[in-house]
Coordinates of C-alpha atoms and ligand atoms in Angstrom, one line a residue:
Q261 CA -142.2 84.3 99.0
S262 CA -142.6 83.8 95.3
Q263 CA -146.3 84.2 95.5
E264 CA -146.0 87.8 96.6
L265 CA -147.5 90.2 94.2
S266 CA -145.4 93.2 94.2
Q267 CA -147.8 96.1 94.6
A268 CA -144.9 98.4 93.9
H269 CA -145.2 97.9 90.2
I270 CA -148.5 99.6 90.1
D271 CA -149.7 102.8 91.6
Y272 CA -152.4 101.5 94.0
H273 CA -154.3 104.7 94.0
V274 CA -154.4 105.0 90.2
A275 CA -155.6 101.4 89.9
L276 CA -158.3 101.8 92.5
Q277 CA -159.5 104.9 90.9
A278 CA -159.6 103.2 87.5
L279 CA -161.6 100.3 88.9
Q280 CA -164.1 102.7 90.7
E281 CA -164.5 104.9 87.7
H282 CA -164.4 102.5 84.8
G283 CA -165.4 99.3 86.4
T284 CA -164.6 96.0 84.7
R285 CA -164.1 95.7 80.9
M286 CA -164.5 92.5 79.0
V287 CA -164.0 91.6 75.3
C288 CA -164.2 88.1 74.1
T289 CA -163.6 86.0 71.0
G290 CA -165.9 83.2 70.0
K291 CA -169.6 82.9 69.2
M292 CA -170.3 80.0 71.6
H293 CA -169.2 79.3 75.1
T294 CA -167.2 76.4 73.7
D295 CA -164.9 78.5 71.6
R296 CA -164.7 81.6 73.8
I297 CA -161.7 83.2 75.4
C298 CA -162.2 86.6 77.2
R299 CA -159.9 89.4 78.0
F300 CA -160.7 91.4 81.1
D301 CA -159.4 94.6 82.6
Y302 CA -160.1 94.8 86.3
L303 CA -161.9 91.5 86.8
C304 CA -162.0 90.9 90.5
Y305 CA -162.2 87.7 92.6
C306 CA -163.8 87.4 96.0
S307 CA -162.1 84.6 97.9
E308 CA -164.8 84.5 100.5
A309 CA -167.6 83.9 98.0
E310 CA -165.2 82.0 95.6
E311 CA -166.7 84.0 92.8
F312 CA -165.3 86.3 90.1
V313 CA -166.9 89.8 90.2
F314 CA -167.6 92.1 87.3
F315 CA -168.0 95.7 88.5
H316 CA -170.4 97.8 86.5
S317 CA -169.9 101.5 85.9
N318 CA -171.1 103.9 83.2
S319 CA -168.1 102.9 81.1
S320 CA -167.8 99.2 81.7
V321 CA -167.8 97.0 78.6
M322 CA -169.1 93.5 78.2
L323 CA -168.8 91.9 74.8
P324 CA -170.6 89.7 74.0
N325 CA -173.4 91.2 76.0
L326 CA -175.5 88.0 76.4
G327 CA -178.0 89.1 79.1
S328 CA -179.2 85.9 80.8
R329 CA -177.9 83.8 77.9
R330 CA -174.7 84.1 79.8
F331 CA -176.0 81.3 82.0
Q332 CA -177.1 79.0 79.1
P333 CA -175.1 77.2 80.1
A334 CA -172.1 79.5 80.8
L335 CA -169.9 82.3 79.5
L336 CA -167.1 79.9 78.6
D337 CA -165.3 76.6 79.3
L338 CA -162.5 77.1 81.8
S339 CA -160.7 73.9 80.6
S340 CA -159.9 72.7 77.1
V341 CA -162.4 69.8 77.5
E342 CA -165.4 70.9 75.5
D343 CA -168.7 71.7 77.2
H344 CA -168.0 69.8 80.5
N345 CA -170.5 71.0 83.1
T346 CA -167.9 71.0 85.9
Q347 CA -165.7 73.4 83.9
Y348 CA -167.9 76.3 83.3
F349 CA -166.9 79.9 84.0
N350 CA -169.1 82.8 85.0
F351 CA -168.9 85.9 87.1
L352 CA -171.2 87.8 89.5
E353 CA -172.1 91.4 88.8
L354 CA -172.1 94.4 91.2
P355 CA -172.2 98.2 90.7
A356 CA -168.8 99.7 91.1
A357 CA -170.2 102.0 93.7
T358 CA -170.4 99.0 96.1
L359 CA -166.6 98.9 96.2
R360 CA -166.9 101.5 99.0
F361 CA -168.4 98.8 101.2
M362 CA -166.0 96.1 100.4
P363 CA -162.6 95.1 101.6
K364 CA -159.8 97.0 100.0
P365 CA -158.9 95.2 96.8
V366 CA -155.4 93.8 96.2
F367 CA -154.3 94.4 92.6
V368 CA -152.5 91.7 90.6
P369 CA -150.1 93.6 88.3
D370 CA -149.2 90.6 86.1
V371 CA -151.0 89.7 83.0
T372 CA -152.8 86.6 84.0
L373 CA -154.2 83.5 82.3
I374 CA -157.0 81.9 84.3
L375 CA -158.0 78.3 83.5
N376 CA -158.9 74.9 84.9
R377 CA -156.6 72.0 84.7
F378 CA -158.7 69.0 83.8
N379 CA -156.9 66.1 85.5
P380 CA -153.5 67.1 86.7
D381 CA -152.8 63.6 88.1
N382 CA -152.7 62.0 84.7
L383 CA -149.8 62.7 82.4
M384 CA -151.9 62.4 79.2
H385 CA -154.4 64.9 80.5
V386 CA -151.6 67.2 81.7
F387 CA -150.2 67.5 78.2
H388 CA -153.3 67.3 76.1
D389 CA -155.8 69.3 78.1
D390 CA -153.5 71.8 79.9
L391 CA -150.0 72.3 78.7
L392 CA -150.5 72.4 75.0
P393 CA -153.7 74.5 75.1
A394 CA -152.1 76.9 77.6
F395 CA -148.9 77.2 75.6
Y396 CA -150.8 78.1 72.4
T397 CA -153.4 80.3 74.2
M398 CA -150.4 82.3 75.6
K399 CA -149.0 82.5 72.1
Q400 CA -152.2 83.8 70.8
F401 CA -153.1 86.4 73.4
L402 CA -150.2 87.3 75.7
D403 CA -147.5 89.5 74.2
S404 CA -144.8 88.6 76.6
D405 CA -146.0 85.1 77.5
E406 CA -142.8 84.4 79.5
D407 CA -144.0 86.7 82.2
A408 CA -147.6 85.7 82.3
R409 CA -149.1 84.6 85.6
L410 CA -151.1 81.3 85.4
V411 CA -154.0 80.8 87.8
F412 CA -155.5 77.3 88.1
M413 CA -159.1 77.5 89.3
E414 CA -160.1 73.8 89.3
G415 CA -159.3 73.7 93.0
W416 CA -156.8 70.8 93.1
E417 CA -153.4 70.7 94.8
E418 CA -150.2 71.1 92.8
G419 CA -150.3 67.4 91.8
P420 CA -147.4 65.2 90.7
H421 CA -146.6 67.1 87.5
F422 CA -146.5 70.7 88.7
E423 CA -142.9 71.1 87.5
L424 CA -144.3 70.9 84.0
Y425 CA -146.8 73.6 84.5
R426 CA -144.0 75.8 85.9
L427 CA -142.2 75.6 82.6
L428 CA -144.9 77.6 80.9
S429 CA -143.9 80.9 82.4
N430 CA -141.2 82.5 84.5
K431 CA -143.8 83.2 87.2
Q432 CA -145.0 80.7 89.7
P433 CA -148.5 79.5 88.9
L434 CA -151.2 80.2 91.5
L435 CA -153.7 77.6 92.8
K436 CA -157.3 78.6 93.7
E437 CA -156.5 77.8 97.3
Q438 CA -153.7 80.3 97.4
L439 CA -155.9 83.2 96.2
R440 CA -157.2 83.6 99.8
N441 CA -153.7 84.6 100.9
F442 CA -154.0 87.8 98.9
G443 CA -157.0 89.1 100.8
K444 CA -160.7 89.0 100.4
L445 CA -160.9 90.9 97.2
M446 CA -158.3 90.7 94.5
C447 CA -158.5 92.4 91.2
F448 CA -156.6 91.3 88.1
T449 CA -155.3 94.3 86.2
K450 CA -155.4 92.4 82.9
S451 CA -156.4 88.8 82.6
Y452 CA -157.4 86.2 80.0
I453 CA -159.9 83.5 80.8
G454 CA -160.3 80.2 79.0
L455 CA -158.1 77.9 76.9
S456 CA -157.8 77.5 73.2
K457 CA -159.1 74.1 72.0
M458 CA -157.2 74.4 68.8
T459 CA -154.5 71.9 69.7
T460 CA -156.6 69.1 71.2
W461 CA -157.0 65.9 69.1
Y462 CA -159.0 63.6 71.4
Q463 CA -162.4 63.5 73.1
Y464 CA -162.7 61.3 76.1
G465 CA -166.2 59.9 75.6
F466 CA -168.5 62.0 77.7
V467 CA -171.3 62.2 75.1
Q468 CA -170.2 59.6 72.6
P469 CA -167.6 56.8 72.9
Q470 CA -164.1 58.2 73.1
G471 CA -162.1 58.8 69.9
P472 CA -160.3 61.4 67.8
K473 CA -162.0 64.8 67.7
A474 CA -164.2 65.3 64.6
N475 CA -162.3 68.3 63.3
I476 CA -158.6 68.2 64.3
L477 CA -156.9 71.5 63.7
V478 CA -153.4 70.8 64.9
S479 CA -150.5 69.2 63.0
G480 CA -147.3 67.5 64.1
N481 CA -145.5 70.8 63.5
E482 CA -147.2 72.6 66.4
I483 CA -146.8 69.6 68.7
R484 CA -143.1 69.3 67.9
H485 CA -142.6 73.1 68.3
F486 CA -144.1 72.8 71.7
A487 CA -142.0 69.8 72.6
K488 CA -138.9 71.6 71.5
V489 CA -139.6 74.6 73.6
L490 CA -140.4 72.4 76.6
M491 CA -137.2 70.5 76.2
E492 CA -135.2 73.7 76.0
K493 CA -136.8 74.7 79.3
M494 CA -135.9 71.4 80.9
N495 CA -132.3 71.9 79.7
I496 CA -132.5 68.8 77.5
T497 CA -130.4 68.6 74.4
R498 CA -131.6 65.8 72.2
A499 CA -129.5 62.6 72.5
A500 CA -127.0 62.4 69.6
G501 CA -128.3 60.8 66.5
G502 CA -132.0 61.2 67.1
E503 CA -132.1 64.6 65.4
K504 CA -132.2 64.4 61.7
D505 CA -132.2 67.9 60.5
Q506 CA -129.2 69.5 62.1
G507 CA -127.3 69.9 58.9
N508 CA -125.8 66.5 59.0
A509 CA -125.7 64.4 55.8
E510 CA -129.3 63.4 55.1
D511 CA -128.9 59.7 55.5
E512 CA -126.4 59.7 58.3
K513 CA -127.4 56.8 60.6
P514 CA -127.7 57.7 64.3
K515 CA -124.6 56.4 66.1
D516 CA -126.4 54.5 68.9
E517 CA -129.9 53.4 68.1
Y518 CA -131.9 52.1 71.0
I519 CA -135.4 51.0 72.0
V520 CA -137.3 52.4 75.1
V521 CA -139.7 50.3 77.1
F522 CA -141.9 52.6 79.2
S523 CA -142.9 50.4 82.1
R524 CA -145.7 50.9 84.7
S525 CA -144.9 49.6 88.1
T526 CA -148.2 49.6 89.9
T527 CA -151.0 48.8 87.5
R528 CA -151.5 47.4 84.0
L529 CA -148.2 45.5 84.2
I530 CA -146.2 43.7 81.5
L531 CA -145.6 40.5 83.5
N532 CA -142.7 39.3 81.4
E533 CA -141.0 42.5 80.9
A534 CA -137.5 41.0 81.0
E535 CA -138.4 38.5 78.3
L536 CA -139.9 41.2 76.2
I537 CA -136.8 43.3 76.5
M538 CA -134.5 40.4 75.5
A539 CA -136.8 39.6 72.5
L540 CA -136.6 43.3 71.3
A541 CA -132.9 43.5 71.8
Q542 CA -132.4 40.3 69.8
E543 CA -134.9 41.1 67.0
F544 CA -133.6 44.6 66.3
Q545 CA -130.0 44.2 67.5
M546 CA -130.4 47.3 69.6
R547 CA -129.9 48.3 73.2
V548 CA -133.2 48.4 75.1
V549 CA -133.7 50.9 78.0
T550 CA -136.6 50.9 80.4
V551 CA -138.0 54.1 82.0
S552 CA -140.8 54.6 84.5
L553 CA -142.5 57.5 86.1
E554 CA -142.0 55.9 89.5
E555 CA -138.2 55.7 89.1
Q556 CA -137.0 58.6 87.1
S557 CA -137.5 62.3 86.9
F558 CA -139.6 63.5 84.0
P559 CA -136.8 65.4 82.3
S560 CA -134.5 62.3 82.4
I561 CA -137.3 60.3 80.8
V562 CA -137.7 62.9 78.0
Q563 CA -133.9 62.9 77.5
V564 CA -134.0 59.2 76.9
I565 CA -137.1 59.2 74.7
S566 CA -135.9 62.1 72.6
G567 CA -133.2 59.9 71.2
A568 CA -135.0 56.6 70.8
S569 CA -135.8 54.7 67.6
M570 CA -138.8 52.9 69.2
L571 CA -141.0 53.4 72.2
V572 CA -142.9 50.3 73.6
S573 CA -145.5 50.6 76.3
M574 CA -148.8 49.4 77.6
H575 CA -151.7 51.6 76.7
G576 CA -151.7 54.4 79.3
A577 CA -151.0 58.1 80.0
Q578 CA -147.2 57.6 79.9
L579 CA -147.5 57.2 76.1
I580 CA -148.1 60.9 75.7
T581 CA -144.3 61.1 76.0
S582 CA -144.2 59.9 72.4
L583 CA -144.5 63.5 71.4
F584 CA -140.8 63.8 72.4
L585 CA -139.7 61.0 70.1
P586 CA -137.5 62.0 67.2
P587 CA -139.1 62.0 63.7
G588 CA -139.2 58.6 62.1
A589 CA -139.5 56.7 65.4
V590 CA -141.9 53.8 66.0
V591 CA -144.5 53.8 68.8
V592 CA -145.7 50.3 69.9
E593 CA -148.8 50.3 72.1
L594 CA -149.8 47.1 74.0
Y595 CA -153.5 46.5 74.8
P596 CA -154.7 44.1 77.5
F597 CA -157.1 41.2 76.7
A598 CA -160.6 42.2 75.5
V599 CA -159.6 45.8 74.8
N600 CA -160.0 46.8 71.2
P601 CA -157.0 49.0 70.0
D602 CA -159.3 50.7 67.5
Q603 CA -161.5 52.1 70.2
Y604 CA -158.9 53.8 72.4
T605 CA -156.7 55.8 70.2
P606 CA -155.3 59.0 71.9
Y607 CA -151.7 57.9 71.2
R608 CA -152.4 56.5 67.7
T609 CA -154.1 59.7 66.8
L610 CA -151.2 61.7 68.1
A611 CA -148.7 59.6 66.2
S612 CA -150.7 59.9 63.0
L613 CA -151.0 63.7 63.0
P614 CA -149.6 65.0 59.7
G615 CA -146.0 66.1 60.3
M616 CA -145.6 64.0 63.5
D617 CA -143.7 61.5 61.4
L618 CA -144.1 58.7 63.8
H619 CA -144.9 55.1 62.9
Y620 CA -147.6 53.5 65.1
I621 CA -148.1 49.8 65.7
P622 CA -150.7 48.4 68.1
W623 CA -150.5 44.9 69.7
R624 CA -153.3 43.2 71.5
N625 CA -153.3 40.3 73.9
T626 CA -155.7 37.7 72.4
E627 CA -154.9 34.9 74.8
E628 CA -157.1 34.8 77.8
E629 CA -154.7 32.6 79.7
N630 CA -152.1 35.4 79.4
T631 CA -154.1 37.9 81.3
V632 CA -154.3 38.5 85.1
T633 CA -157.5 40.2 86.3
H634 CA -158.0 42.0 89.6
P635 CA -161.7 41.6 90.5
D636 CA -161.1 42.4 94.2
R637 CA -159.4 45.8 93.8
P638 CA -161.3 49.0 94.3
W639 CA -163.7 49.9 91.4
E640 CA -161.5 52.6 90.1
Q641 CA -158.7 50.1 89.5
G642 CA -161.0 47.7 87.8
G643 CA -162.4 45.8 90.7
I644 CA -165.9 44.2 90.2
A645 CA -166.5 42.6 93.6
H646 CA -169.1 45.3 94.4
L647 CA -171.3 44.3 91.5
E648 CA -174.2 41.7 91.4
K649 CA -172.9 38.2 90.8
E650 CA -174.7 38.0 87.5
E651 CA -173.0 41.2 86.2
Q652 CA -169.6 39.9 87.4
E653 CA -170.1 36.7 85.5
Q654 CA -171.2 38.5 82.4
I655 CA -168.1 40.7 82.5
M656 CA -165.7 37.7 83.1
A657 CA -167.3 35.9 80.2
S658 CA -167.0 38.7 77.7
K659 CA -164.0 38.7 75.3
D660 CA -164.5 42.2 74.0
V661 CA -165.4 45.4 75.9
P662 CA -168.5 46.8 74.1
R663 CA -168.4 50.5 73.2
H664 CA -169.2 52.6 76.2
L665 CA -169.1 56.2 77.5
C666 CA -166.5 57.6 79.9
C667 CA -165.6 57.1 82.8
R668 CA -166.9 54.5 85.2
N669 CA -167.9 51.6 83.0
P670 CA -166.9 48.6 85.2
E671 CA -166.2 46.2 82.3
W672 CA -163.9 48.7 80.7
L673 CA -162.0 49.4 84.0
F674 CA -161.9 45.7 84.8
R675 CA -160.2 44.9 81.4
I676 CA -158.0 47.9 81.1
Y677 CA -156.4 47.3 84.5
Q678 CA -155.4 43.7 83.7
D679 CA -151.8 42.7 83.8
T680 CA -150.5 41.0 80.7
L681 CA -148.0 38.3 79.9
V682 CA -147.0 39.4 76.4
D683 CA -146.9 36.5 74.0
I684 CA -143.5 37.0 72.4
P685 CA -144.0 35.3 69.0
S686 CA -147.2 37.1 68.3
F687 CA -145.7 40.4 69.5
L688 CA -142.7 40.0 67.2
E689 CA -144.9 39.1 64.3
V690 CA -147.0 42.2 64.7
L691 CA -143.8 44.3 64.9
Q692 CA -142.2 42.7 61.8
E693 CA -145.4 43.2 59.8
G694 CA -145.7 46.8 61.1
V695 CA -142.1 47.8 60.4
K696 CA -142.3 46.2 57.0
A697 CA -145.4 48.3 56.1
K698 CA -143.5 51.4 57.2
P699 CA -143.2 53.6 54.2
L700 CA -139.6 54.3 53.2
L701 CA -138.9 57.2 55.5
K702 CA -139.7 60.1 53.4
K703 CA -137.8 63.1 54.5
S704 CA -140.8 65.3 54.8
K705 CA -139.5 68.5 53.3
L706 CA -141.4 71.6 54.2
S707 CA -141.8 72.4 50.5
S708 CA -143.8 69.2 50.0
T709 CA -146.6 70.5 52.3
L710 CA -146.9 73.9 50.8
H711 CA -150.1 74.6 48.8
P712 CA -150.4 76.3 45.4
G713 CA -151.8 79.8 45.1
R714 CA -154.6 80.7 42.8
V715 CA -153.9 80.4 39.1
R716 CA -153.5 83.9 37.6
D717 CA -155.2 85.6 34.8
P718 CA -157.7 82.9 33.8
Q719 CA -159.4 83.5 30.5
C720 CA -161.8 81.8 28.1
Q721 CA -162.4 82.1 24.3
T722 CA -165.2 80.5 22.5
S723 CA -166.2 79.7 19.0
V724 CA -169.2 78.1 17.3
Q725 CA -168.4 75.5 14.6
T726 CA -171.8 74.3 13.5
S727 CA -175.3 74.4 14.8
N728 CA -174.4 71.7 17.3
E729 CA -170.6 72.0 17.7
A730 CA -168.7 74.6 19.7
K731 CA -165.3 75.1 21.2
L732 CA -164.2 76.5 24.6
T733 CA -160.6 77.4 25.1
V734 CA -159.5 78.1 28.7
S735 CA -156.0 79.4 29.6
W736 CA -154.3 80.7 32.7
Q737 CA -150.9 81.6 34.3
I738 CA -149.1 79.6 37.0
P739 CA -149.7 80.5 40.6
W740 CA -147.4 83.2 41.8
N741 CA -145.7 81.1 44.5
L742 CA -144.8 78.4 42.0
K743 CA -142.0 80.6 40.6
Y744 CA -140.1 80.2 43.9
L745 CA -140.8 76.5 44.5
K746 CA -139.4 73.2 43.2
V747 CA -142.5 71.0 42.8
R748 CA -142.3 67.4 41.7
E749 CA -145.6 67.5 39.8
V750 CA -147.8 70.5 38.9
K751 CA -151.3 69.8 37.4
Y752 CA -154.4 71.9 36.9
E753 CA -158.0 71.0 37.5
V754 CA -160.7 72.5 35.4
W755 CA -164.4 72.3 36.2
I756 CA -166.9 73.1 33.5
Q757 CA -170.5 73.6 34.4
E758 CA -173.4 74.5 32.1
Q759 CA -175.2 77.4 33.6
G760 CA -178.3 76.2 35.4
E761 CA -177.2 72.6 35.6
N762 CA -176.1 71.2 39.0
T763 CA -173.4 68.9 37.7
Y764 CA -170.0 69.7 36.3
M765 CA -167.3 68.0 34.3
P766 CA -163.9 67.9 36.0
Y767 CA -160.6 67.6 34.0
I768 CA -157.1 67.2 35.2
L769 CA -154.5 68.8 32.8
P770 CA -150.7 69.1 32.8
Q771 CA -150.6 72.3 30.7
Q772 CA -151.9 75.9 31.1
N773 CA -154.5 75.9 28.4
Y774 CA -156.9 73.6 26.7
T775 CA -159.6 73.6 24.1
F776 CA -162.7 71.7 25.0
S777 CA -165.0 70.5 22.3
D778 CA -166.7 67.4 23.6
N779 CA -170.0 68.2 25.1
I780 CA -169.7 71.9 24.4
K781 CA -172.9 73.3 22.9
P782 CA -173.3 76.5 20.9
F783 CA -175.1 79.5 22.3
T784 CA -174.7 78.2 25.8
T785 CA -173.1 79.8 28.9
Y786 CA -170.6 77.8 30.8
L787 CA -169.1 78.4 34.3
V788 CA -165.4 77.5 34.5
W789 CA -163.3 77.0 37.6
V790 CA -159.5 76.4 37.5
R791 CA -157.2 75.5 40.3
C792 CA -153.6 74.2 40.6
I793 CA -152.6 70.9 42.3
F794 CA -149.1 70.1 43.6
N795 CA -147.9 66.5 43.9
K796 CA -151.4 64.9 43.3
N797 CA -153.0 66.0 46.6
L798 CA -152.0 69.5 47.6
L799 CA -155.0 71.5 46.3
G800 CA -154.9 75.2 45.7
P801 CA -157.9 77.6 45.7
F802 CA -160.1 78.1 42.6
A803 CA -159.6 81.3 40.7
D804 CA -162.7 83.5 40.3
V805 CA -165.3 81.7 38.2
L806 CA -165.2 82.4 34.4
M807 CA -168.5 83.0 32.5
C808 CA -167.9 81.7 29.0
R809 CA -170.7 82.1 26.4
T810 CA -170.3 80.1 23.2
Ligands
UDP1151 N1 -149.0 55.5 86.3 C1 -147.7 55.1 86.4 N2 -147.4 53.8 86.7 C2 -148.4 52.9 87.0 C3 -149.8 53.3 86.8 C4 -150.0 54.7 86.5 O1 -146.8 55.9 86.2 O2 -148.1 51.8 87.3 C5 -149.3 56.9 85.9 C6 -149.9 57.1 84.5 O3 -148.9 57.3 83.6 C7 -150.8 58.3 84.7 C8 -151.2 58.2 86.1 O4 -150.3 57.4 86.8 O5 -150.0 59.5 84.5 C9 -152.7 57.7 86.2 O6 -152.7 56.4 85.6 P1 -154.1 55.7 85.2 O7 -153.8 54.2 85.1 O8 -155.1 56.1 86.2 O9 -154.5 56.3 83.8 P2 -154.1 55.9 82.3 O10 -152.7 55.6 82.3 O11 -155.0 54.7 82.0 O12 -154.5 57.1 81.5

């Protein structure tokens, strides 16, 4: 049984004694529950009570020590979805002395990462909320992340994508339900609780309408690194041609370019898929392949997508697979009637992350006669039969879903679960326009994203000419890292501020010194900042401010 926790690896007696004497120890990162991840020694879980237990002794540690603020609202978020009240983590407290009256604890020897999956039935949620955050949380905290044990506490069954979760570590993940099998009291020798939110780019609309997160901290590089590792674990080698930086000649054309249509077979259908495929093949003179989650294994889908030049799909969770597209590929997302592409952008945001190097094109059905609605389906698939007649009529009459919060807005569900007959001329037009607008594929060289260091040895010299004229000469040396880089354009920015004033004069200069005389007054103190700029928009830090007295 793969779930078995080998008690042989730890000395049971030593572990029990450590727990009794030292109790539980916790140290966390993060000032708020929303950015907190905690490390525990000897945190226990009581399966009967379904509670984690912190055992206090004279030498237990609890940092942060929040007192009852620990419940306002929680110690931390167990999922990567921010501040969701069904995803909070806390523990109960007991004196270590009470262990004597409890069932004998079973110790978990593995280093454990404990978390909630947010929605393991939905592929977008699987990647965005669970796999990427878990992958990078393990990178951050777990030394040998390959051997970490994942524990999913949300209480769901394995779900349709459990194979993907298995790829994160060599050990079989545990579900909440399975913890009972280990006895009434289990104690994690060393565990981390919570998920990093650093890699998430989308908020689902719980407190404001859905959209990109306000402060995105991830780039395409991290997403692509994750994709590469996952592909290796799935034993996928990228289809020939798709890869561009394998040492081949820079402009070598892939041998066999093709387009992938990702089809959905149960809801939100493309009604004329065959016609769409023919049109794509003809327009681009390329092979068109279809994939669907209902018909293929996930690795075989990734294999196909990882070599594609273009991915075409209805809006929906399957579009998360665009993170496996090769750099330079095109993502075409189709939206049903009355659904505004600007308001539902998880895949557009992903494609647009710097370094993702994907070209994104949305298409929207604007012809009401080309949509097929399903008013009689259950509400979660967009049915509206359960609503008042008046509300039903209002929804049917509307041509644009107004902005709304997640997750049960009936008008939104009604519209997003429509099937669509794609109008081929309008579709091709959008595609042609979009592909034309595509910037000539810049080979994004690493060196073109590196930032300058501080300029070195900044100095100023001043002289007074007359009672109302003065000069201010500022000079500096190039940033240290510039010596080692080939940079297309190097410029310097100088800010001059008269002491006490709250405005400054900015200058952009190509050289390493300059004498300012306009607007420079005698017997005045100026504050001067200098920084370097590579290629117009890669800003470096300012050097320490100079105080220059004329
Ligand atoms: N799904 C699918 N085929 C379908 C409908 C859904 O493979 O015909 C998948 C979809 O990719 C997602 C899950 O089932 O992983 C849930 O789909 P749903 O429509 O609820 O969510 P959405 O795609 O809108 O995020």
